[in-house]
Amino acid sequence: MTRYFNEKDVNPQALKAQKITVVGYGSQGRAHALSLRDSGLAVTVALRPGGKSWATATQDGFKPQEVAGAVREADVVMVLVPDMNQPKLFQDVLNENLRDGVLLLFAHGFAVHYNRVALSEKWDVGLVAPKGPGNLVRQQYEQGRGVPCLLAVHQDHSGNAFERTLAYAHGIGGTRAGVLETTFKEETETDLFGEQAVLCGGTTALLTAGWETLVEAGYSPELAYFECLHELKLIVDLLYEGGLSRMHHFVSDTASYGDLTRGTRVVDNATKARMRVLLEEIQSGEFAREWSTEHDQGSPNYAAALENMREHPIEKVGAQLRERMAWLQ
Ligand code: NAD
Ligand code: MG
């Protein structure tokens, strides 16, 4: 059974008088740094000088510092630069500047789980992964609520890695919603699988295939867009609020019957078998190797695939239809 932690499980002293450095000030970095500061903790933002984030952090009242200097003094360092930038950040800056006993934190396990970074055994290494984008993490914190977080401890050198990691999750509001214990392996592999098979890959392939099926059969591209992409939001909102039952309760009986009798003819056991292959490529490290090599070579295939996606006619018709949706402007 997964362990679940709340505010009452937090040792409020665990991060008292500890210096926290947040490296990166993007989606997650900004949300973490602002909320930790509002929680009364000592936060420094570390960045490359002159970048766009430097100006944003300054506007938010931080005095950003260069990474090397900011992490040298830190008791806790949260790494919130993109996963693919982390190996170089460790080689160039973190390995020589992090001090013994530091609690090194990540918001996604990729770099650690796939051994993309070298870790000193004199560090504590933990994970605090909010299950939501940075703007939601921050908005919920400001409203006195929180986004659920995953927590894991990979290395416990100091003997208090867990309580410091939990106190960090508390500092960004995570304990208000509940903190679930996991491992770097589980967080990384489920995160990658979810985005590939269901959330991003599975969904875009499904709606594009549906749109193409209607258009190839002679139906209007505009109507096909409404049916296969636009209305997805209504369905996802219902699923998000109350699972499959709520969705079935709110759509028409005709839609509900069509779902129950037709859905598994589209996504069947053969689809599931291919999902298992994706999962195996994640588990074996094959996906991580492919993507890291692609990134290190300047992402030529990724850029071409993005361009290809942008050229798809569903993008053209969508852009025209969205211009008429005043609430999106
Ligand atoms: P982001 O792209 O929004 O921001 C990255 C930040 O890092 C920027 O401020 C950039 O200027 C800075 N940066 C990049 N390279 C740097 C370097 N070498 N030195 C210093 N600063 C550098 O990234 P993000 O989406 O916030 O992702 C950060 C981490 O959080 C990743 O591990 C990601 O997997 C994880 N995560 C993201 C989300 C999300 O919703 N975006 C959710 C959960 C976990
Ligand atoms: Mg993900």
CSV table of N, CA, C and O in Angstrom, one decimal, residues 180-266:
chain,number,residue,atom,x,y,z
A,180,LEU,N,2.3,11.5,-1.9
A,180,LEU,CA,2.4,10.0,-2.1
A,180,LEU,C,3.8,9.6,-2.2
A,180,LEU,O,4.6,10.1,-3.0
A,181,GLU,N,4.2,8.5,-1.5
A,181,GLU,CA,5.5,8.0,-1.6
A,181,GLU,C,5.7,7.1,-2.8
A,181,GLU,O,4.9,6.3,-3.1
A,182,THR,N,6.8,7.3,-3.5
A,182,THR,CA,7.1,6.5,-4.6
A,182,THR,C,8.6,6.3,-4.7
A,182,THR,O,9.3,6.6,-3.8
A,183,THR,N,9.1,5.8,-5.8
A,183,THR,CA,10.5,5.7,-6.1
A,183,THR,C,10.9,6.4,-7.4
A,183,THR,O,10.0,6.7,-8.2
A,184,PHE,N,12.1,6.8,-7.6
A,184,PHE,CA,12.6,7.4,-8.8
A,184,PHE,C,12.2,6.6,-10.0
A,184,PHE,O,11.7,7.1,-11.0
A,185,LYS,N,12.3,5.3,-9.9
A,185,LYS,CA,12.0,4.4,-11.0
A,185,LYS,C,10.5,4.4,-11.4
A,185,LYS,O,10.2,4.6,-12.5
A,186,GLU,N,9.7,4.3,-10.3
A,186,GLU,CA,8.2,4.3,-10.6
A,186,GLU,C,7.8,5.7,-11.1
A,186,GLU,O,7.0,5.7,-12.1
A,187,GLU,N,8.2,6.8,-10.5
A,187,GLU,CA,7.8,8.1,-11.0
A,187,GLU,C,8.2,8.3,-12.4
A,187,GLU,O,7.4,8.8,-13.3
A,188,THR,N,9.5,7.9,-12.8
A,188,THR,CA,10.0,8.2,-14.1
A,188,THR,C,9.3,7.3,-15.1
A,188,THR,O,8.8,7.8,-16.2
A,189,GLU,N,9.1,6.1,-14.9
A,189,GLU,CA,8.6,5.1,-15.9
A,189,GLU,C,7.1,5.4,-16.1
A,189,GLU,O,6.6,5.4,-17.2
A,190,THR,N,6.3,5.7,-15.0
A,190,THR,CA,4.9,5.9,-15.2
A,190,THR,C,4.7,7.3,-15.9
A,190,THR,O,3.8,7.4,-16.7
A,191,ASP,N,5.5,8.3,-15.6
A,191,ASP,CA,5.4,9.6,-16.2
A,191,ASP,C,5.6,9.5,-17.7
A,191,ASP,O,4.8,10.0,-18.5
A,192,LEU,N,6.7,8.8,-18.1
A,192,LEU,CA,7.0,8.6,-19.5
A,192,LEU,C,5.9,7.8,-20.2
A,192,LEU,O,5.4,8.2,-21.3
A,193,PHE,N,5.5,6.7,-19.6
A,193,PHE,CA,4.4,5.9,-20.2
A,193,PHE,C,3.1,6.7,-20.4
A,193,PHE,O,2.5,6.7,-21.5
A,194,GLY,N,2.7,7.4,-19.4
A,194,GLY,CA,1.5,8.2,-19.4
A,194,GLY,C,1.5,9.2,-20.6
A,194,GLY,O,0.6,9.3,-21.4
A,195,GLU,N,2.6,10.0,-20.7
A,195,GLU,CA,2.7,11.0,-21.7
A,195,GLU,C,2.8,10.4,-23.1
A,195,GLU,O,2.3,10.9,-24.1
A,196,GLN,N,3.4,9.2,-23.3
A,196,GLN,CA,3.6,8.6,-24.6
A,196,GLN,C,2.3,7.9,-25.0
A,196,GLN,O,1.8,8.0,-26.2
A,197,ALA,N,1.8,7.0,-24.2
A,197,ALA,CA,0.7,6.1,-24.6
A,197,ALA,C,-0.7,6.8,-24.5
A,197,ALA,O,-1.6,6.4,-25.3
A,198,VAL,N,-0.8,7.7,-23.5
A,198,VAL,CA,-2.2,8.2,-23.3
A,198,VAL,C,-2.3,9.7,-23.4
A,198,VAL,O,-3.0,10.2,-24.3
A,199,LEU,N,-1.6,10.4,-22.6
A,199,LEU,CA,-1.9,11.9,-22.5
A,199,LEU,C,-1.5,12.6,-23.7
A,199,LEU,O,-2.3,13.5,-24.2
A,200,CYS,N,-0.3,12.4,-24.2
A,200,CYS,CA,0.1,13.2,-25.4
A,200,CYS,C,0.1,12.3,-26.6
A,200,CYS,O,-0.8,12.6,-27.5
A,201,GLY,N,0.9,11.3,-26.7
A,201,GLY,CA,1.0,10.5,-27.9
A,201,GLY,C,-0.3,9.8,-28.2
A,201,GLY,O,-0.8,9.9,-29.4
A,202,GLY,N,-0.9,9.1,-27.3
A,202,GLY,CA,-2.1,8.3,-27.6
A,202,GLY,C,-3.3,9.3,-28.0
A,202,GLY,O,-4.0,9.0,-28.9
A,203,THR,N,-3.4,10.4,-27.3
A,203,THR,CA,-4.5,11.3,-27.5
A,203,THR,C,-4.4,12.0,-28.9
A,203,THR,O,-5.3,12.1,-29.7
A,204,THR,N,-3.2,12.5,-29.2
A,204,THR,CA,-3.1,13.2,-30.5
A,204,THR,C,-3.2,12.3,-31.6
A,204,THR,O,-3.8,12.6,-32.7
A,205,ALA,N,-2.7,11.1,-31.5
A,205,ALA,CA,-2.8,10.1,-32.6
A,205,ALA,C,-4.3,9.7,-32.8
A,205,ALA,O,-4.8,9.6,-33.9
A,206,LEU,N,-5.0,9.5,-31.7
A,206,LEU,CA,-6.4,9.1,-31.7
A,206,LEU,C,-7.3,10.2,-32.4
A,206,LEU,O,-8.0,10.0,-33.3
A,207,LEU,N,-7.1,11.5,-32.0
A,207,LEU,CA,-8.0,12.5,-32.5
A,207,LEU,C,-7.6,12.8,-33.9
A,207,LEU,O,-8.5,13.2,-34.8
A,208,THR,N,-6.3,12.7,-34.3
A,208,THR,CA,-5.9,13.0,-35.7
A,208,THR,C,-6.5,11.9,-36.6
A,208,THR,O,-7.0,12.2,-37.7
A,209,ALA,N,-6.4,10.6,-36.2
A,209,ALA,CA,-6.9,9.5,-37.0
A,209,ALA,C,-8.4,9.7,-37.1
A,209,ALA,O,-9.0,9.4,-38.2
A,210,GLY,N,-9.1,10.1,-36.1
A,210,GLY,CA,-10.6,10.3,-36.2
A,210,GLY,C,-10.9,11.5,-37.2
A,210,GLY,O,-11.8,11.3,-38.0
A,211,TRP,N,-10.2,12.6,-37.1
A,211,TRP,CA,-10.4,13.7,-38.0
A,211,TRP,C,-10.1,13.3,-39.4
A,211,TRP,O,-11.0,13.5,-40.3
A,212,GLU,N,-9.0,12.5,-39.7
A,212,GLU,CA,-8.7,12.1,-41.0
A,212,GLU,C,-9.8,11.2,-41.6
A,212,GLU,O,-10.2,11.2,-42.7
A,213,THR,N,-10.3,10.3,-40.7
A,213,THR,CA,-11.4,9.3,-41.1
A,213,THR,C,-12.6,10.1,-41.6
A,213,THR,O,-13.1,9.8,-42.7
A,214,LEU,N,-13.0,11.1,-40.9
A,214,LEU,CA,-14.2,11.9,-41.3
A,214,LEU,C,-13.9,12.6,-42.6
A,214,LEU,O,-14.7,12.6,-43.5
A,215,VAL,N,-12.8,13.3,-42.7
A,215,VAL,CA,-12.5,14.2,-43.8
A,215,VAL,C,-12.3,13.3,-45.1
A,215,VAL,O,-12.8,13.7,-46.2
A,216,GLU,N,-11.6,12.2,-44.9
A,216,GLU,CA,-11.4,11.3,-46.1
A,216,GLU,C,-12.7,10.7,-46.6
A,216,GLU,O,-12.9,10.4,-47.8
A,217,ALA,N,-13.7,10.7,-45.7
A,217,ALA,CA,-15.0,10.2,-46.1
A,217,ALA,C,-15.9,11.3,-46.7
A,217,ALA,O,-17.1,11.1,-46.9
A,218,GLY,N,-15.3,12.5,-46.8
A,218,GLY,CA,-16.0,13.6,-47.5
A,218,GLY,C,-16.7,14.6,-46.5
A,218,GLY,O,-17.4,15.5,-47.0
A,219,TYR,N,-16.6,14.4,-45.2
A,219,TYR,CA,-17.2,15.4,-44.3
A,219,TYR,C,-16.4,16.7,-44.2
A,219,TYR,O,-15.2,16.7,-44.5
A,220,SER,N,-17.0,17.7,-43.7
A,220,SER,CA,-16.3,19.0,-43.6
A,220,SER,C,-15.2,19.0,-42.6
A,220,SER,O,-15.4,18.5,-41.4
A,221,PRO,N,-14.1,19.5,-42.9
A,221,PRO,CA,-12.9,19.6,-42.0
A,221,PRO,C,-13.3,20.3,-40.7
A,221,PRO,O,-12.8,20.0,-39.6
A,222,GLU,N,-14.2,21.3,-40.9
A,222,GLU,CA,-14.5,22.1,-39.7
A,222,GLU,C,-15.4,21.3,-38.7
A,222,GLU,O,-15.1,21.3,-37.5
A,223,LEU,N,-16.4,20.6,-39.3
A,223,LEU,CA,-17.2,19.7,-38.4
A,223,LEU,C,-16.3,18.6,-37.7
A,223,LEU,O,-16.4,18.3,-36.6
A,224,ALA,N,-15.4,18.1,-38.5
A,224,ALA,CA,-14.5,17.0,-38.0
A,224,ALA,C,-13.7,17.6,-36.9
A,224,ALA,O,-13.4,16.9,-35.9
A,225,TYR,N,-13.2,18.8,-37.0
A,225,TYR,CA,-12.4,19.5,-36.0
A,225,TYR,C,-13.3,19.6,-34.7
A,225,TYR,O,-12.8,19.2,-33.6
A,226,PHE,N,-14.5,20.0,-34.8
A,226,PHE,CA,-15.3,20.2,-33.6
A,226,PHE,C,-15.5,18.8,-32.9
A,226,PHE,O,-15.4,18.6,-31.7
A,227,GLU,N,-15.8,17.8,-33.7
A,227,GLU,CA,-16.2,16.5,-33.2
A,227,GLU,C,-15.0,15.7,-32.6
A,227,GLU,O,-15.1,15.0,-31.6
A,228,CYS,N,-13.8,15.9,-33.2
A,228,CYS,CA,-12.7,15.1,-32.8
A,228,CYS,C,-11.6,15.8,-32.0
A,228,CYS,O,-10.8,15.1,-31.3
A,229,LEU,N,-11.7,17.1,-31.9
A,229,LEU,CA,-10.7,17.8,-31.1
A,229,LEU,C,-11.3,18.7,-30.1
A,229,LEU,O,-11.2,18.6,-28.9
A,230,HIS,N,-12.1,19.7,-30.6
A,230,HIS,CA,-12.6,20.8,-29.8
A,230,HIS,C,-13.4,20.2,-28.6
A,230,HIS,O,-13.2,20.6,-27.4
A,231,GLU,N,-14.3,19.2,-28.9
A,231,GLU,CA,-15.2,18.7,-27.8
A,231,GLU,C,-14.5,17.8,-26.8
A,231,GLU,O,-15.1,17.4,-25.8
A,232,LEU,N,-13.3,17.5,-27.2
A,232,LEU,CA,-12.5,16.6,-26.2
A,232,LEU,C,-12.4,17.3,-24.8
A,232,LEU,O,-12.4,16.6,-23.8
A,233,LYS,N,-12.3,18.6,-24.8
A,233,LYS,CA,-12.2,19.3,-23.6
A,233,LYS,C,-13.4,19.0,-22.6
A,233,LYS,O,-13.2,18.8,-21.4
A,234,LEU,N,-14.6,19.0,-23.2
A,234,LEU,CA,-15.8,18.8,-22.4
A,234,LEU,C,-15.7,17.4,-21.7
A,234,LEU,O,-16.1,17.2,-20.6
A,235,ILE,N,-15.3,16.5,-22.5
A,235,ILE,CA,-15.2,15.1,-22.0
A,235,ILE,C,-14.1,14.9,-21.0
A,235,ILE,O,-14.3,14.3,-19.9
A,236,VAL,N,-13.0,15.5,-21.3
A,236,VAL,CA,-11.9,15.4,-20.3
A,236,VAL,C,-12.2,16.1,-19.0
A,236,VAL,O,-11.9,15.6,-17.9
A,237,ASP,N,-12.9,17.3,-19.1
A,237,ASP,CA,-13.3,17.9,-17.8
A,237,ASP,C,-14.2,17.0,-17.0
A,237,ASP,O,-14.0,17.0,-15.7
A,238,LEU,N,-15.1,16.3,-17.6
A,238,LEU,CA,-16.0,15.4,-16.8
A,238,LEU,C,-15.2,14.2,-16.3
A,238,LEU,O,-15.4,13.9,-15.1
A,239,LEU,N,-14.3,13.7,-17.0
A,239,LEU,CA,-13.5,12.6,-16.5
A,239,LEU,C,-12.6,13.0,-15.3
A,239,LEU,O,-12.5,12.3,-14.3
A,240,TYR,N,-12.1,14.3,-15.4
A,240,TYR,CA,-11.2,14.8,-14.4
A,240,TYR,C,-12.0,15.1,-13.1
A,240,TYR,O,-11.5,14.8,-12.0
A,241,GLU,N,-13.2,15.5,-13.3
A,241,GLU,CA,-14.0,15.8,-12.1
A,241,GLU,C,-14.6,14.6,-11.4
A,241,GLU,O,-14.8,14.6,-10.2
A,242,GLY,N,-14.9,13.6,-12.2
A,242,GLY,CA,-15.6,12.4,-11.6
A,242,GLY,C,-15.5,11.1,-12.2
A,242,GLY,O,-16.3,10.2,-12.0
A,243,GLY,N,-14.4,10.9,-13.0
A,243,GLY,CA,-14.1,9.6,-13.6
A,243,GLY,C,-15.0,9.2,-14.7
A,243,GLY,O,-15.8,10.0,-15.2
A,244,LEU,N,-15.0,8.0,-15.0
A,244,LEU,CA,-15.8,7.4,-16.2
A,244,LEU,C,-17.3,7.6,-15.9
A,244,LEU,O,-18.1,8.0,-16.8
A,245,SER,N,-17.7,7.4,-14.6
A,245,SER,CA,-19.1,7.4,-14.3
A,245,SER,C,-19.7,8.8,-14.5
A,245,SER,O,-20.8,8.9,-15.1
A,246,ARG,N,-19.0,9.8,-14.1
A,246,ARG,CA,-19.5,11.2,-14.3
A,246,ARG,C,-19.7,11.5,-15.8
A,246,ARG,O,-20.7,12.1,-16.2
A,247,MET,N,-18.7,11.1,-16.5
A,247,MET,CA,-18.8,11.3,-18.0
A,247,MET,C,-20.0,10.6,-18.6
A,247,MET,O,-20.8,11.3,-19.3
A,248,HIS,N,-20.2,9.4,-18.2
A,248,HIS,CA,-21.4,8.6,-18.7
A,248,HIS,C,-22.7,9.2,-18.2
A,248,HIS,O,-23.7,9.2,-19.0
A,249,HIS,N,-22.7,9.8,-17.1
A,249,HIS,CA,-23.9,10.4,-16.5
A,249,HIS,C,-24.3,11.7,-17.3
A,249,HIS,O,-25.5,11.9,-17.5
A,250,PHE,N,-23.3,12.4,-17.8
A,250,PHE,CA,-23.6,13.7,-18.4
A,250,PHE,C,-23.7,13.7,-19.9
A,250,PHE,O,-24.3,14.6,-20.5
A,251,VAL,N,-23.1,12.7,-20.6
A,251,VAL,CA,-23.3,12.6,-22.0
A,251,VAL,C,-24.7,12.0,-22.3
A,251,VAL,O,-25.3,11.4,-21.4
A,252,SER,N,-25.1,12.0,-23.5
A,252,SER,CA,-26.5,11.4,-23.8
A,252,SER,C,-26.4,9.9,-23.7
A,252,SER,O,-25.3,9.3,-23.8
A,253,ASP,N,-27.5,9.3,-23.6
A,253,ASP,CA,-27.6,7.8,-23.6
A,253,ASP,C,-27.0,7.3,-24.9
A,253,ASP,O,-26.3,6.2,-24.9
A,254,THR,N,-27.3,8.0,-26.0
A,254,THR,CA,-26.7,7.5,-27.2
A,254,THR,C,-25.2,7.5,-27.2
A,254,THR,O,-24.6,6.5,-27.7
A,255,ALA,N,-24.7,8.6,-26.7
A,255,ALA,CA,-23.2,8.7,-26.6
A,255,ALA,C,-22.6,7.6,-25.7
A,255,ALA,O,-21.6,7.0,-26.0
A,256,SER,N,-23.3,7.4,-24.6
A,256,SER,CA,-22.9,6.5,-23.6
A,256,SER,C,-22.9,5.0,-24.2
A,256,SER,O,-22.0,4.2,-24.0
A,257,TYR,N,-24.0,4.7,-24.9
A,257,TYR,CA,-24.1,3.4,-25.5
A,257,TYR,C,-23.1,3.2,-26.5
A,257,TYR,O,-22.4,2.1,-26.6
A,258,GLY,N,-22.9,4.2,-27.4
A,258,GLY,CA,-21.8,4.1,-28.4
A,258,GLY,C,-20.4,3.9,-27.8
A,258,GLY,O,-19.7,3.1,-28.4
A,259,ASP,N,-20.2,4.6,-26.7
A,259,ASP,CA,-18.9,4.4,-26.0
A,259,ASP,C,-18.7,3.0,-25.6
A,259,ASP,O,-17.7,2.3,-26.0
A,260,LEU,N,-19.7,2.4,-24.9
A,260,LEU,CA,-19.6,1.1,-24.3
A,260,LEU,C,-19.5,0.0,-25.3
A,260,LEU,O,-18.9,-1.1,-25.1
A,261,THR,N,-20.1,0.2,-26.5
A,261,THR,CA,-20.2,-0.9,-27.5
A,261,THR,C,-19.1,-0.7,-28.6
A,261,THR,O,-18.9,-1.6,-29.3
A,262,ARG,N,-18.5,0.5,-28.7
A,262,ARG,CA,-17.6,0.7,-29.8
A,262,ARG,C,-16.1,1.1,-29.4
A,262,ARG,O,-15.2,0.8,-30.2
A,263,GLY,N,-16.0,1.6,-28.2
A,263,GLY,CA,-14.6,2.1,-27.8
A,263,GLY,C,-13.6,1.1,-27.9
A,263,GLY,O,-12.5,1.3,-28.4
A,264,THR,N,-13.8,-0.1,-27.4
A,264,THR,CA,-12.8,-1.2,-27.4
A,264,THR,C,-12.6,-1.8,-28.7
A,264,THR,O,-11.7,-2.6,-28.9
A,265,ARG,N,-13.4,-1.4,-29.7
A,265,ARG,CA,-13.1,-1.8,-31.1
A,265,ARG,C,-12.0,-0.9,-31.7
A,265,ARG,O,-11.4,-1.3,-32.6
A,266,VAL,N,-11.9,0.3,-31.1
A,266,VAL,CA,-10.8,1.2,-31.6
A,266,VAL,C,-9.5,0.9,-30.9
A,266,VAL,O,-8.5,0.7,-31.4
